[in-house]
Tab-separated table of C-alpha atoms in Angstrom:
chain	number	residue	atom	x	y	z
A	133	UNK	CA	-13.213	8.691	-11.412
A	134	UNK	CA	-13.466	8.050	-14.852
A	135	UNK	CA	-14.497	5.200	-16.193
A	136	UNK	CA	-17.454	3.253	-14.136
A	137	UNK	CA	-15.937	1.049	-11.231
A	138	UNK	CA	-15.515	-2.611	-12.136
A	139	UNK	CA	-15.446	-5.193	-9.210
A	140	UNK	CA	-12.119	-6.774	-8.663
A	141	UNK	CA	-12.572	-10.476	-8.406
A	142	UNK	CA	-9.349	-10.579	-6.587
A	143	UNK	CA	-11.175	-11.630	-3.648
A	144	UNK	CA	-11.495	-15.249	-4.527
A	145	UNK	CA	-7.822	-14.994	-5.405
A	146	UNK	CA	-6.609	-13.718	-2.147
A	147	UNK	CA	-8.994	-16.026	0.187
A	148	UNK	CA	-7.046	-18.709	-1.062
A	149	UNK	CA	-4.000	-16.699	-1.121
A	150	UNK	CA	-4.838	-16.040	2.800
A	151	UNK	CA	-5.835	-20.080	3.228
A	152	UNK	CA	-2.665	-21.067	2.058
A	153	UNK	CA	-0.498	-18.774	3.530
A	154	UNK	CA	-2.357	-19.876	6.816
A	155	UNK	CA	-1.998	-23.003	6.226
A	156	UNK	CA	1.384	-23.501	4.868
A	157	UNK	CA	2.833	-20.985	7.741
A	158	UNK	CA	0.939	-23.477	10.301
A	159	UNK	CA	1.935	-27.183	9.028
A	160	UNK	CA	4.193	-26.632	6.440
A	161	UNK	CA	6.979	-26.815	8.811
A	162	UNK	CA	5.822	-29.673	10.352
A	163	UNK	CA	5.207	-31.186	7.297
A	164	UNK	CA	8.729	-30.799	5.820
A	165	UNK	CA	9.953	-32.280	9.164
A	166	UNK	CA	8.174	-35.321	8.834
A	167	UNK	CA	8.487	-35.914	5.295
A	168	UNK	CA	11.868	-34.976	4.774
A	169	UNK	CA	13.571	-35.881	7.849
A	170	UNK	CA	12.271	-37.760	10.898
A	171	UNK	CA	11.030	-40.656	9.006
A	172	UNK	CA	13.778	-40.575	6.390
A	173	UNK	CA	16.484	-40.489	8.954
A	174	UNK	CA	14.227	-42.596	11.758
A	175	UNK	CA	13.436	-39.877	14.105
A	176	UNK	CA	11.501	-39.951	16.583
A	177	UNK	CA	9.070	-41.763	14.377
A	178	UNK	CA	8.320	-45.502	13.626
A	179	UNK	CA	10.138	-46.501	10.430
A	180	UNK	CA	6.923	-47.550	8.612
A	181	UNK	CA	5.385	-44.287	9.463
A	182	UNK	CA	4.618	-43.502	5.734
A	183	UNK	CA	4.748	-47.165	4.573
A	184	UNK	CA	2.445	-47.531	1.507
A	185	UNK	CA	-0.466	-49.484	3.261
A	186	UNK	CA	-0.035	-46.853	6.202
A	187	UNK	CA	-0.699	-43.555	3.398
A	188	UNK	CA	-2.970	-45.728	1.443
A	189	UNK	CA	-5.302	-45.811	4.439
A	190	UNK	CA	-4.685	-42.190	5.266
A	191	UNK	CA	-5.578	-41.237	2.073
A	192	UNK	CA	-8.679	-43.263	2.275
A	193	UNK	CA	-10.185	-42.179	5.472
A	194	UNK	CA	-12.317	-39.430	5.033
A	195	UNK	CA	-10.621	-36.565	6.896
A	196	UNK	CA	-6.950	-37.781	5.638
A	197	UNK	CA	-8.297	-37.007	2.329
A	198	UNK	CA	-9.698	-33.765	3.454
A	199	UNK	CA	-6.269	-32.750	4.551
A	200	UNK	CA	-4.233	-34.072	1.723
A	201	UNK	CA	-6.841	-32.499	-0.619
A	202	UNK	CA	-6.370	-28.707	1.380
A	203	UNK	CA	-2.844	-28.707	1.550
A	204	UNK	CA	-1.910	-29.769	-1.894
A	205	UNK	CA	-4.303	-27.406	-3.154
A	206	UNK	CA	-4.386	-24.283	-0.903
A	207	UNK	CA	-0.347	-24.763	-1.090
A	208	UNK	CA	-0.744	-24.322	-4.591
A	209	UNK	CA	-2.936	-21.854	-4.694
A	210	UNK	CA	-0.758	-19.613	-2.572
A	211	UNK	CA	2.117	-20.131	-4.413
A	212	UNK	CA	0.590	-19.149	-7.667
A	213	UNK	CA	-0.824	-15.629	-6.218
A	214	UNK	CA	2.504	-15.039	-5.052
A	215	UNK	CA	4.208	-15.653	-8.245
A	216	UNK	CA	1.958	-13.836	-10.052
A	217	UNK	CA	2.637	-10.400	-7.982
A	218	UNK	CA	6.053	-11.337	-8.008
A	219	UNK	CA	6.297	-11.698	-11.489
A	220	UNK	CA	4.464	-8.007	-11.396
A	221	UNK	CA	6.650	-6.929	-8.656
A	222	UNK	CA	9.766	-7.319	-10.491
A	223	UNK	CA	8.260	-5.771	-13.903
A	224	UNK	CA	7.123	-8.651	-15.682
A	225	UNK	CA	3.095	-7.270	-16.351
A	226	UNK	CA	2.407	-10.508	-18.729
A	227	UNK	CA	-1.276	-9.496	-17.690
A	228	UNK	CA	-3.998	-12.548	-18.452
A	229	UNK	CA	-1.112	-14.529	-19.751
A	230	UNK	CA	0.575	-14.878	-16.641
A	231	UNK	CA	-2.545	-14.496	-14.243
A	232	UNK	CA	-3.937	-18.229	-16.982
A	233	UNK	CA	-0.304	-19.662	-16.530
A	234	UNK	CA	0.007	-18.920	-12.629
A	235	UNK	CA	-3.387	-19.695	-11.242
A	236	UNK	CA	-3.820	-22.707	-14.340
A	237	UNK	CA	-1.561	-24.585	-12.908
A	238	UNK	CA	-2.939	-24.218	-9.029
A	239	UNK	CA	-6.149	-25.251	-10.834
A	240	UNK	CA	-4.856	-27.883	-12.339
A	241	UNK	CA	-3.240	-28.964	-9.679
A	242	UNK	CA	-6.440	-28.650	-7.475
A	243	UNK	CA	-8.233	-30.944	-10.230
A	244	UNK	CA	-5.492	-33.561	-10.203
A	245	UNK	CA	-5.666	-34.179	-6.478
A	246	UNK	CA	-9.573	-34.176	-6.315
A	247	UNK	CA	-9.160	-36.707	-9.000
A	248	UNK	CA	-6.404	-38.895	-7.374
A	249	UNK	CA	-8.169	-38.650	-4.385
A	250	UNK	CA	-11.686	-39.605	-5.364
A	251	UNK	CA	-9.892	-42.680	-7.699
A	252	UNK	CA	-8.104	-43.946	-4.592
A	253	UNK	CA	-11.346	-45.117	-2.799
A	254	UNK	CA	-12.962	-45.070	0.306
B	51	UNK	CA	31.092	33.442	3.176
B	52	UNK	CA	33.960	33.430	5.154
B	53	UNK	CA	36.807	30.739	5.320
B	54	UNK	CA	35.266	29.305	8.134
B	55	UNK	CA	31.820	28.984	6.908
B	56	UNK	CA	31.119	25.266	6.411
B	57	UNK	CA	28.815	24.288	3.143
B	58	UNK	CA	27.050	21.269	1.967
B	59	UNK	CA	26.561	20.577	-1.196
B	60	UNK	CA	22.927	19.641	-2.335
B	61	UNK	CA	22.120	18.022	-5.410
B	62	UNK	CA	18.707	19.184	-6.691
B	63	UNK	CA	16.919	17.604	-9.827
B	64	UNK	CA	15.936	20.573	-11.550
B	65	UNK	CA	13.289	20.421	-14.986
B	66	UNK	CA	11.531	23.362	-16.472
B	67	UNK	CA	9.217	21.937	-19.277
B	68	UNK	CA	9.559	24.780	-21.564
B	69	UNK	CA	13.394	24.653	-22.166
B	70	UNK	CA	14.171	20.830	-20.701
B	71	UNK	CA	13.917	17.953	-22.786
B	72	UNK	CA	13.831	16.050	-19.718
B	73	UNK	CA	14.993	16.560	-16.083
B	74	UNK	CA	19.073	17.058	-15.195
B	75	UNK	CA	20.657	17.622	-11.859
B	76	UNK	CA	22.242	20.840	-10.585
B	77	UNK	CA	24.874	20.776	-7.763
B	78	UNK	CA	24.667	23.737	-4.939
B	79	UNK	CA	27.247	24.465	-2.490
B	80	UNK	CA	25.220	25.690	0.344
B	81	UNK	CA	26.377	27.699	3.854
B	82	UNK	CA	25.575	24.653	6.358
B	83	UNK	CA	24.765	25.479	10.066
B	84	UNK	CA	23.479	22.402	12.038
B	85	UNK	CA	19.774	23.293	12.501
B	86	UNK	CA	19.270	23.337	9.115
B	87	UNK	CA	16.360	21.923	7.624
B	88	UNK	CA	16.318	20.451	4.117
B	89	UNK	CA	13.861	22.780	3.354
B	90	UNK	CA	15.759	25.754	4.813
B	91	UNK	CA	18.783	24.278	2.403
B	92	UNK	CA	17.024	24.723	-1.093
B	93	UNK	CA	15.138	28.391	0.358
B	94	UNK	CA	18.114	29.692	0.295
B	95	UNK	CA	18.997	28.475	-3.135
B	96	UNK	CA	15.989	30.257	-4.131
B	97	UNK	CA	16.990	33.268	-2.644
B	98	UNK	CA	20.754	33.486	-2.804
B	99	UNK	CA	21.581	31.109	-5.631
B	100	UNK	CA	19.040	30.756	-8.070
B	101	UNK	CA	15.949	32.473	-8.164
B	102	UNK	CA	13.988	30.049	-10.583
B	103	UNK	CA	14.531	26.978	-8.480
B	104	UNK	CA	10.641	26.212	-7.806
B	105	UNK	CA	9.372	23.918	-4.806
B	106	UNK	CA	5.982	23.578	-2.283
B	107	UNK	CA	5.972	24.906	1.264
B	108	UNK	CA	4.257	26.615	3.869
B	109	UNK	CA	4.274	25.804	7.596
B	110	UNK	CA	7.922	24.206	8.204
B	111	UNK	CA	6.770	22.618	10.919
B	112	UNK	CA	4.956	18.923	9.388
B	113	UNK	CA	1.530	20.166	9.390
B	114	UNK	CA	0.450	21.358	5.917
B	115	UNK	CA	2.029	18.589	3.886
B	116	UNK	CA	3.132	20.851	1.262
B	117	UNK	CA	6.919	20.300	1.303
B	118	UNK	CA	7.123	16.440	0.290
B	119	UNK	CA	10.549	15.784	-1.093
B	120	UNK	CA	12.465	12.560	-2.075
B	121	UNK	CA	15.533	13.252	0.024
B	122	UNK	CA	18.522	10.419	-0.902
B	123	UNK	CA	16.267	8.607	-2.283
B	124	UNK	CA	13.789	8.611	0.305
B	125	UNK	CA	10.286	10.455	0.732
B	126	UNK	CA	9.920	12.524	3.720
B	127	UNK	CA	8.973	15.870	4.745
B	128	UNK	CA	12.226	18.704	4.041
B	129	UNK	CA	11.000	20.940	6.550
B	130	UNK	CA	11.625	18.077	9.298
B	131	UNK	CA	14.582	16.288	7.743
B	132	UNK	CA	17.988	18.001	8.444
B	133	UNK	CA	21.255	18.341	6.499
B	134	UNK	CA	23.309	18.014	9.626
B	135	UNK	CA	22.177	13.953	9.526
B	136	UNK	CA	23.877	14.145	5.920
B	137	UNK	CA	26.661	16.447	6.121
B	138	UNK	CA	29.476	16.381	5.177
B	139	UNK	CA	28.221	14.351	2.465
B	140	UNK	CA	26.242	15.391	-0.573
B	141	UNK	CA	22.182	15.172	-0.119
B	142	UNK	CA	20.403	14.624	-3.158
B	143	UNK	CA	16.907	16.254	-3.430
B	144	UNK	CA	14.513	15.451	-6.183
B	145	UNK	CA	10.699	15.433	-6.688
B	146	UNK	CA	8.529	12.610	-5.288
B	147	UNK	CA	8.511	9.501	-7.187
B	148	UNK	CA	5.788	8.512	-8.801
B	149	UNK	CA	4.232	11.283	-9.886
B	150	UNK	CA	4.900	13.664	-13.181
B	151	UNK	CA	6.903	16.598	-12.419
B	152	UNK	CA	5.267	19.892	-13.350
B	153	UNK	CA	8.396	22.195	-12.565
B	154	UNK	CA	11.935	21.232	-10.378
B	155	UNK	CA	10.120	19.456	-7.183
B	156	UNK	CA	6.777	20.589	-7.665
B	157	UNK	CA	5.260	17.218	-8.916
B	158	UNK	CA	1.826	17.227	-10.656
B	159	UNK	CA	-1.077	16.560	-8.009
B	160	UNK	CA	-4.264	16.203	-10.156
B	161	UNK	CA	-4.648	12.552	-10.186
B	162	UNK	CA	-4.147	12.654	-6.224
B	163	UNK	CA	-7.183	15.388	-6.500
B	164	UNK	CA	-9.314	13.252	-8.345
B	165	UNK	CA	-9.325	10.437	-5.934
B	166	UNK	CA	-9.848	12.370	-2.777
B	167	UNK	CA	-12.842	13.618	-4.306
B	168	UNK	CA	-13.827	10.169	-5.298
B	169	UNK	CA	-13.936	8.972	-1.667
B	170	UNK	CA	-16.429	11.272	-0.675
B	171	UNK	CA	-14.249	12.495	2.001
B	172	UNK	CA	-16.720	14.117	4.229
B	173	UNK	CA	-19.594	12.503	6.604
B	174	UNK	CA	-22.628	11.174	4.875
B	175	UNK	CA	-24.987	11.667	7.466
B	176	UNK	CA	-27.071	8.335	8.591
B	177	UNK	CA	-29.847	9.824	9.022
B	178	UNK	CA	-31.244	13.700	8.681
B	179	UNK	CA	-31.342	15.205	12.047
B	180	UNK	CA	-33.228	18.918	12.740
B	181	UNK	CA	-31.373	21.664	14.778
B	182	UNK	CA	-33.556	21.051	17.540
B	183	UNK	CA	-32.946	17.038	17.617
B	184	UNK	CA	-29.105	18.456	19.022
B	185	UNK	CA	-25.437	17.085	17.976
B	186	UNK	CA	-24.243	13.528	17.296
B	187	UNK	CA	-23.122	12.184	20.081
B	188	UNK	CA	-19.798	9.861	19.886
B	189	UNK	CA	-18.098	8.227	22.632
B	190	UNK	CA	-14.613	7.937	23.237
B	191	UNK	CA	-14.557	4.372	21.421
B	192	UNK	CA	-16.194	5.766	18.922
B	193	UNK	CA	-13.652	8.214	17.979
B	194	UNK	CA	-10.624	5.827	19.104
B	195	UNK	CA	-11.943	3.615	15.683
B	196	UNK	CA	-10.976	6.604	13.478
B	197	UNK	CA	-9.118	9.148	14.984
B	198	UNK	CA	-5.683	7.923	13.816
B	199	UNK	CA	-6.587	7.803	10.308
B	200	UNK	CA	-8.158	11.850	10.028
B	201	UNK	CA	-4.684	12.727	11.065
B	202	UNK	CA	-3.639	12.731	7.183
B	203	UNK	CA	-2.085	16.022	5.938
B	204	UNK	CA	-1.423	14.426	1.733
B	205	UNK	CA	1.649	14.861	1.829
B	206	UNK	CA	1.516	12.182	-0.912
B	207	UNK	CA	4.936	10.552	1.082
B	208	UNK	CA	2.782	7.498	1.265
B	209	UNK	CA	2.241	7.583	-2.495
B	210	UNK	CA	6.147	7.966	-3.553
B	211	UNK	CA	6.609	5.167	-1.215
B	212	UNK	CA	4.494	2.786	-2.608
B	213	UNK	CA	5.703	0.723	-5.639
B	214	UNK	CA	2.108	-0.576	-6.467
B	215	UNK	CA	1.503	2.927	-7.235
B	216	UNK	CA	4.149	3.124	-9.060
B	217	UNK	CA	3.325	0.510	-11.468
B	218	UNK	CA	-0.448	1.454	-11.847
B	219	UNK	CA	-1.241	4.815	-11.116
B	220	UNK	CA	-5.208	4.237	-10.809
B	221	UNK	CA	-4.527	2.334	-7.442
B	222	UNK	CA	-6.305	4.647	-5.355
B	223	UNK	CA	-3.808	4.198	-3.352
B	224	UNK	CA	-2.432	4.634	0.799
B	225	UNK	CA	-3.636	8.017	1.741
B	226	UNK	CA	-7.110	8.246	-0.017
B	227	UNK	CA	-8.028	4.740	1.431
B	228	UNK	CA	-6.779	5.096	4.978
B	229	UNK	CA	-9.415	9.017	4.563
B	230	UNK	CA	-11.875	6.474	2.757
B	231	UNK	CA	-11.884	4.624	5.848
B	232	UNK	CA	-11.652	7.107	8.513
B	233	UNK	CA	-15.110	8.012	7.296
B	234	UNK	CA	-16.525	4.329	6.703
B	235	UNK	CA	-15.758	3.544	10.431
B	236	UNK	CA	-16.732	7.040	11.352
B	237	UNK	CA	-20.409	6.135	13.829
B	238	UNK	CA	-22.248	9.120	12.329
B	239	UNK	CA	-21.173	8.277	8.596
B	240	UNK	CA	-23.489	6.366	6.669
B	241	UNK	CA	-21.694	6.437	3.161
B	242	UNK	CA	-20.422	3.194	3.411
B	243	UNK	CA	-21.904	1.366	1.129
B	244	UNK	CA	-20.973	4.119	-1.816
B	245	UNK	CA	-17.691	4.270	-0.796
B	246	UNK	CA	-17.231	0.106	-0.484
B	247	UNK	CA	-17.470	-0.060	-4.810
B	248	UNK	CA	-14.608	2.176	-4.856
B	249	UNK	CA	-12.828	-0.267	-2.204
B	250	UNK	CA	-13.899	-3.110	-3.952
B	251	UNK	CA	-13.124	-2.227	-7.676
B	252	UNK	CA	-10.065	-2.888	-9.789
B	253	UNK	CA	-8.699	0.454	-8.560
B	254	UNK	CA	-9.615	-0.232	-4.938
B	255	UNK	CA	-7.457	-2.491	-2.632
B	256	UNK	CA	-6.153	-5.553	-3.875
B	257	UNK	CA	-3.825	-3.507	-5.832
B	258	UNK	CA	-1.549	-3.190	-2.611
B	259	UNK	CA	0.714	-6.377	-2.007
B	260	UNK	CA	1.774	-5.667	1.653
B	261	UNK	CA	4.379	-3.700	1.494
B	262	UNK	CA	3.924	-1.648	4.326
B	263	UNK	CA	5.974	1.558	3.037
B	264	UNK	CA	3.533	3.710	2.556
B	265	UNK	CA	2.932	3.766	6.609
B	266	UNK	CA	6.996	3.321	7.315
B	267	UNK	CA	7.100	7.147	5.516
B	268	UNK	CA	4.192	9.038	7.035
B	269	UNK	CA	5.040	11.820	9.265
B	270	UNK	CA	1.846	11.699	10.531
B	271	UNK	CA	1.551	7.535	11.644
B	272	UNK	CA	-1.771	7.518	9.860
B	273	UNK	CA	-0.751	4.015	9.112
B	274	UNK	CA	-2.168	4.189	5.791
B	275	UNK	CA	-1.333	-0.241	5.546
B	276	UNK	CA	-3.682	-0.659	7.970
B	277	UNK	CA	-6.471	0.482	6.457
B	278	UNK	CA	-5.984	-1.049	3.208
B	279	UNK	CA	-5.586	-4.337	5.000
B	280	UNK	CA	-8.648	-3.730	7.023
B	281	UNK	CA	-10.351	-3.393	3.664
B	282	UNK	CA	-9.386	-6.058	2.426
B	283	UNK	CA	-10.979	-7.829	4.660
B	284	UNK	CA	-13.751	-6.091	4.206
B	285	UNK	CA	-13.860	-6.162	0.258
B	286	UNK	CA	-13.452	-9.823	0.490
B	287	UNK	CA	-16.225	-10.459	3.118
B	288	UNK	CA	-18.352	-8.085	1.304
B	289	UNK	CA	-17.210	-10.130	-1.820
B	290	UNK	CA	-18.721	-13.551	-0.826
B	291	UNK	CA	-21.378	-12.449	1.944
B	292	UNK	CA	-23.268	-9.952	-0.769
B	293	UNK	CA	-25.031	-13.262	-2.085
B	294	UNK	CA	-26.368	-13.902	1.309
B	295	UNK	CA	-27.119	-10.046	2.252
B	296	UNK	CA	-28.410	-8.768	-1.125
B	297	UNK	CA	-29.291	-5.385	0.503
B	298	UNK	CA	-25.631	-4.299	1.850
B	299	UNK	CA	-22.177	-4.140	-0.228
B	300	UNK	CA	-22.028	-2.917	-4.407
B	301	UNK	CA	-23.157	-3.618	-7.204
């Protein structure tokens, strides 16, 4: 071809694309279930399932973090990839624009809930 | 044509460059018998109707690729698509999307050209072997790993298929990836590593979103989606591995 071949750094894009997708397809369900209905409604569940000293220690315990910290982000981070080739997809090529917009805000995100997460102890 | 002869009517875009602004459609009422091919439909056009109708053909039977036709809409071969799944209703035959139209359905093929060459679509041999040192030998697993994907006849169906393509026209695309990796996985190919920049580039994979068109059209069930997917794998490993393996994967 042409011009000399430049490396795509998609790659980092679509590992996290892939994590997410992974993820959210495995526990995202489950997730919404729990959140959003049993302990709302009191199924199944204890009512003080997500009390506030219940989450705060969750959050503080090392692998609670962990997972709080990977879905929040990976979610994210899936959800701006897909955007972004949506946005493409349906003729919208807003090109770096969109691509600093899209994955930003997953990175902001990302940096929000490291910071939370660190702030809220051990 | 007698009273009883039934016709179909087929709707060809027609576009000669020299006296067309841009391309129009011309309606043809053609003598329908049911084992009419598409094909067969706009040959006799050409050869009853109008003689400056210009198209690609050769074998009529979905081996030499040449024939590649949107056909309502829809790529496919119109040597093995017939106007008795269409009749009585109008079909609408036009050249495949995607690409510029040279003349009628004949579409422009260069930038296709270009990319097959740039794959390097032969065997790079591993390592130089004398006459006397005998063939390669391959087993049967061997050839099972790319057997399915040296089936492709570019037909370019794949290409008209996939809207990726259609938005960025350096994607190199279904067909020249799924022959890139035919000869990647190939076990007496040793080209890999050449042909991995191209994979790996802005051009290369991660242009395709998933679609799975591309292999949906193929006469041939290269499954063209496949080996993109597979290589994106691939690029990606090869992506984040090349810092530990300095030797293996692109620049």
């Amino acid at each position: 071809m042409k011009a000399p071949l430049k490396r795509s750094n998609a790659p980092i894009f679509w590992a996290l694309f892939g994590a997410g997708g992974m993820l959210s397809a495995l526990l995202g369900p489950m997730l919404v279930f729990i959140t959003g209905l049993a302990v709302p409604l009191g199924l199944l569940l204890p009512a003080d399932t997500m009390s506030y000293p219940k989450m705060l220690a969750f959050a503080q315990n090392f692998i609670g973090k962990g997972f709080i910290f990977a879905i929040i982000a990976l979610f994210l981070w899936h959800a701006a990839h897909r955007i972004f080739h949506s946005l493409h997809d349906i003729g919208i090529h807003a090109g770096t624009g969109a691509k600093l917009l899209c994955y930003g805000s997953a990175m902001l995100g990302t940096l929000i809930a490291a910071y939370a997460l660190l702030a809220i102890g051990f | 044509m007698s009273d009883m002869q039934k016709t179909i009517e087929i709707e060809v875009l027609r576009y000669h460059p020299e006296k067309d602004k841009e391309p129009h459609r011309q309606v043809f009422e053609v003598p329908f018998t049911d084992d009419m091919s598409v094909l067969q439909g706009v040959q006799y056009i050409k050869d009853y109707l109008d003689g400056s109708l210009s198209f690609r053909w050769s074998c009529r039977m979905a081996i030499c690729g040449s024939c590649g036709m949107m056909i309502n809409g829809i790529p496919n071969l119109s040597c093995q698509t017939f106007l008795r799944d269409y009749y009585p209703a109008r079909v609408r035959v036009e050249a495949l999307a995607h690409f510029p139209i040279e003349r009628d359905l004949v579409i422009n093929m260069e930038g296709f050209i270009e990319k097959l060459e740039s794959i390097q679509p032969y065997i790079i041999p591993k390592e130089e072997r004398t006459l006397a040192q005998g063939e390669y030998l391959q087993t049967p697993e061997q050839l099972n790993a790319y057997e399915q994907f040296s089936s492709c006849i570019n037909c370019l169906l794949c290409y008209a298929a996939c809207p990726q393509f259609g938005l960025n026209s350096s994607f190199i695309g279904p067909a020249a990836t799924a022959l890139l990796h035919r000869y990647n996985v190939d076990s007496r190919d040793g080209g890999k590593a050449e042909r991995m920049e191209l994979i790996n580039s802005e051009e290369g994979v991660f242009n395709c979103t998933a679609v799975g068109y591309c292999s949906e059209v193929c006469p041939k069930h290269v499954d063209p989606a496949n080996a993109v997917n597979q290589n994106k794998t691939n690029s990606a490993a090869d992506y984040f591995l090349r810092f530990l393996a300095p030797k293996g994967g692109a620049k």
